[in-house]
């Protein structure tokens, strides 16, 4: 599981957080090097501006480089999808790219 504080900019969503290895009875903090493209992870995203947390049940790791992890959101509840979409929304809603910025998240861990 990756837990992070989410922020937004003109390029999309970014987060600052930690990776937790939940495979044992006592969770430990892990390093990005233990992830690989194609791995599936869960995300807990804190939206400070909204004062809420969004839970992503399934995200796929796209790439990892220098403690940066790019993930694609695959599955979240309809309510969490709506909160994430609203958080990611930008002024220009006319293009597909601006409407879909919530699908990819760049996380520093």
Short mmCIF file of C-alpha atoms in Angstrom, two decimals:
data_model
loop_
_atom_site.label_atom_id
_atom_site.label_comp_id
_atom_site.label_asym_id
_atom_site.label_seq_id
_atom_site.Cartn_x
_atom_site.Cartn_y
_atom_site.Cartn_z
CA UNK A 1 0.00 0.00 0.00
CA UNK A 2 1.17 3.51 -0.79
CA UNK A 3 -0.08 6.29 1.45
CA UNK A 4 0.53 9.88 0.42
CA UNK A 5 -0.53 13.49 0.64
CA UNK A 6 -1.84 14.48 -2.78
CA UNK A 7 -1.38 17.81 -4.53
CA UNK A 8 -2.18 19.03 -8.02
CA UNK A 9 -0.51 21.18 -10.63
CA UNK A 10 -0.99 21.89 -14.31
CA UNK A 11 0.60 18.54 -15.21
CA UNK A 12 -1.68 16.44 -13.02
CA UNK A 13 -1.60 14.85 -9.58
CA UNK A 14 1.52 14.36 -7.46
CA UNK A 15 1.98 12.86 -4.04
CA UNK A 16 4.53 12.69 -1.26
CA UNK A 17 4.33 9.53 0.78
CA UNK A 18 5.42 6.13 2.03
CA UNK A 19 5.20 2.57 0.76
CA UNK A 20 4.00 0.03 3.32
CA UNK A 21 4.67 -3.70 2.97
CA UNK A 22 1.52 -5.32 4.33
CA UNK A 23 2.53 -8.91 3.54
CA UNK A 24 3.45 -9.75 7.14
CA UNK A 25 1.61 -9.41 10.45
CA UNK A 26 3.62 -6.28 11.28
CA UNK A 27 3.59 -3.77 8.39
CA UNK A 28 6.93 -2.16 7.53
CA UNK A 29 7.97 0.80 5.41
CA UNK A 30 9.37 -0.32 2.07
CA UNK A 31 11.44 1.33 -0.67
CA UNK A 32 10.39 2.11 -4.27
CA UNK A 33 13.09 -0.28 -5.52
CA UNK A 34 10.92 -3.18 -4.32
CA UNK A 35 8.22 -2.23 -6.84
CA UNK A 36 8.29 -3.09 -10.54
CA UNK A 37 6.31 -1.91 -13.57
CA UNK A 38 3.16 -4.00 -13.74
CA UNK A 39 2.86 -4.44 -9.96
CA UNK A 40 -0.54 -3.71 -8.46
CA UNK A 41 -0.85 -1.56 -5.33
CA UNK A 42 -3.49 0.03 -3.15
CA UNK A 43 -3.41 3.76 -2.50
CA UNK A 44 -4.58 5.91 0.39
CA UNK A 45 -4.56 9.50 -0.83
CA UNK A 46 -4.97 12.40 1.57
CA UNK A 47 -6.59 15.42 -0.08
CA UNK A 48 -5.63 18.17 2.33
CA UNK A 49 -7.50 20.91 0.47
CA UNK A 50 -10.65 18.80 0.77
CA UNK A 51 -9.79 17.45 4.25
CA UNK A 52 -10.68 13.90 3.12
CA UNK A 53 -8.99 10.62 2.26
CA UNK A 54 -9.53 8.70 -1.00
CA UNK A 55 -8.94 4.95 -1.13
CA UNK A 56 -7.88 3.42 -4.46
CA UNK A 57 -8.47 -0.32 -4.37
CA UNK A 58 -6.29 -1.04 -7.40
CA UNK A 59 -3.54 0.92 -9.15
CA UNK A 60 -0.85 -0.34 -11.52
CA UNK A 61 2.77 0.77 -11.28
CA UNK A 62 3.82 2.21 -14.65
CA UNK A 63 7.43 3.11 -13.88
CA UNK A 64 9.86 3.83 -11.02
CA UNK A 65 12.81 6.24 -11.18
CA UNK A 66 14.83 7.97 -8.43
CA UNK A 67 12.19 7.41 -5.72
CA UNK A 68 9.40 8.56 -8.08
CA UNK A 69 6.60 6.11 -8.85
CA UNK A 70 4.06 6.64 -11.63
CA UNK A 71 0.80 4.76 -11.07
CA UNK A 72 -2.38 4.40 -13.06
CA UNK A 73 -5.63 4.33 -11.08
CA UNK A 74 -7.65 1.27 -12.11
CA UNK A 75 -10.34 0.84 -9.46
CA UNK A 76 -11.92 2.96 -6.74
CA UNK A 77 -15.44 3.29 -5.39
CA UNK A 78 -17.71 5.66 -7.34
CA UNK A 79 -17.61 8.14 -4.44
CA UNK A 80 -13.80 8.08 -4.25
CA UNK A 81 -13.55 8.38 -8.05
CA UNK A 82 -15.78 11.46 -7.92
CA UNK A 83 -13.70 13.03 -5.10
CA UNK A 84 -10.47 12.36 -6.99
CA UNK A 85 -11.91 13.72 -10.25
CA UNK A 86 -13.16 16.86 -8.49
CA UNK A 87 -9.80 17.36 -6.76
CA UNK A 88 -7.91 16.97 -10.06
CA UNK A 89 -10.19 19.25 -12.06
CA UNK A 90 -8.59 22.27 -13.70
CA UNK A 91 -9.94 25.44 -15.27
CA UNK A 92 -10.03 24.06 -18.82
CA UNK A 93 -12.58 21.24 -18.90
CA UNK A 94 -12.80 21.19 -22.72
CA UNK A 95 -10.06 18.66 -23.43
CA UNK A 96 -9.98 14.96 -22.65
CA UNK A 97 -6.54 15.29 -21.08
CA UNK A 98 -7.76 17.79 -18.50
CA UNK A 99 -10.70 15.57 -17.58
CA UNK A 100 -8.53 12.46 -17.22
CA UNK A 101 -5.68 13.85 -15.10
CA UNK A 102 -6.92 11.87 -12.11
CA UNK A 103 -6.05 8.54 -13.83
CA UNK A 104 -2.28 8.93 -13.35
CA UNK A 105 -0.48 9.93 -10.17
CA UNK A 106 3.22 10.65 -9.74
CA UNK A 107 4.34 9.77 -6.20
CA UNK A 108 7.62 10.55 -4.46
CA UNK A 109 8.37 7.92 -1.82
#
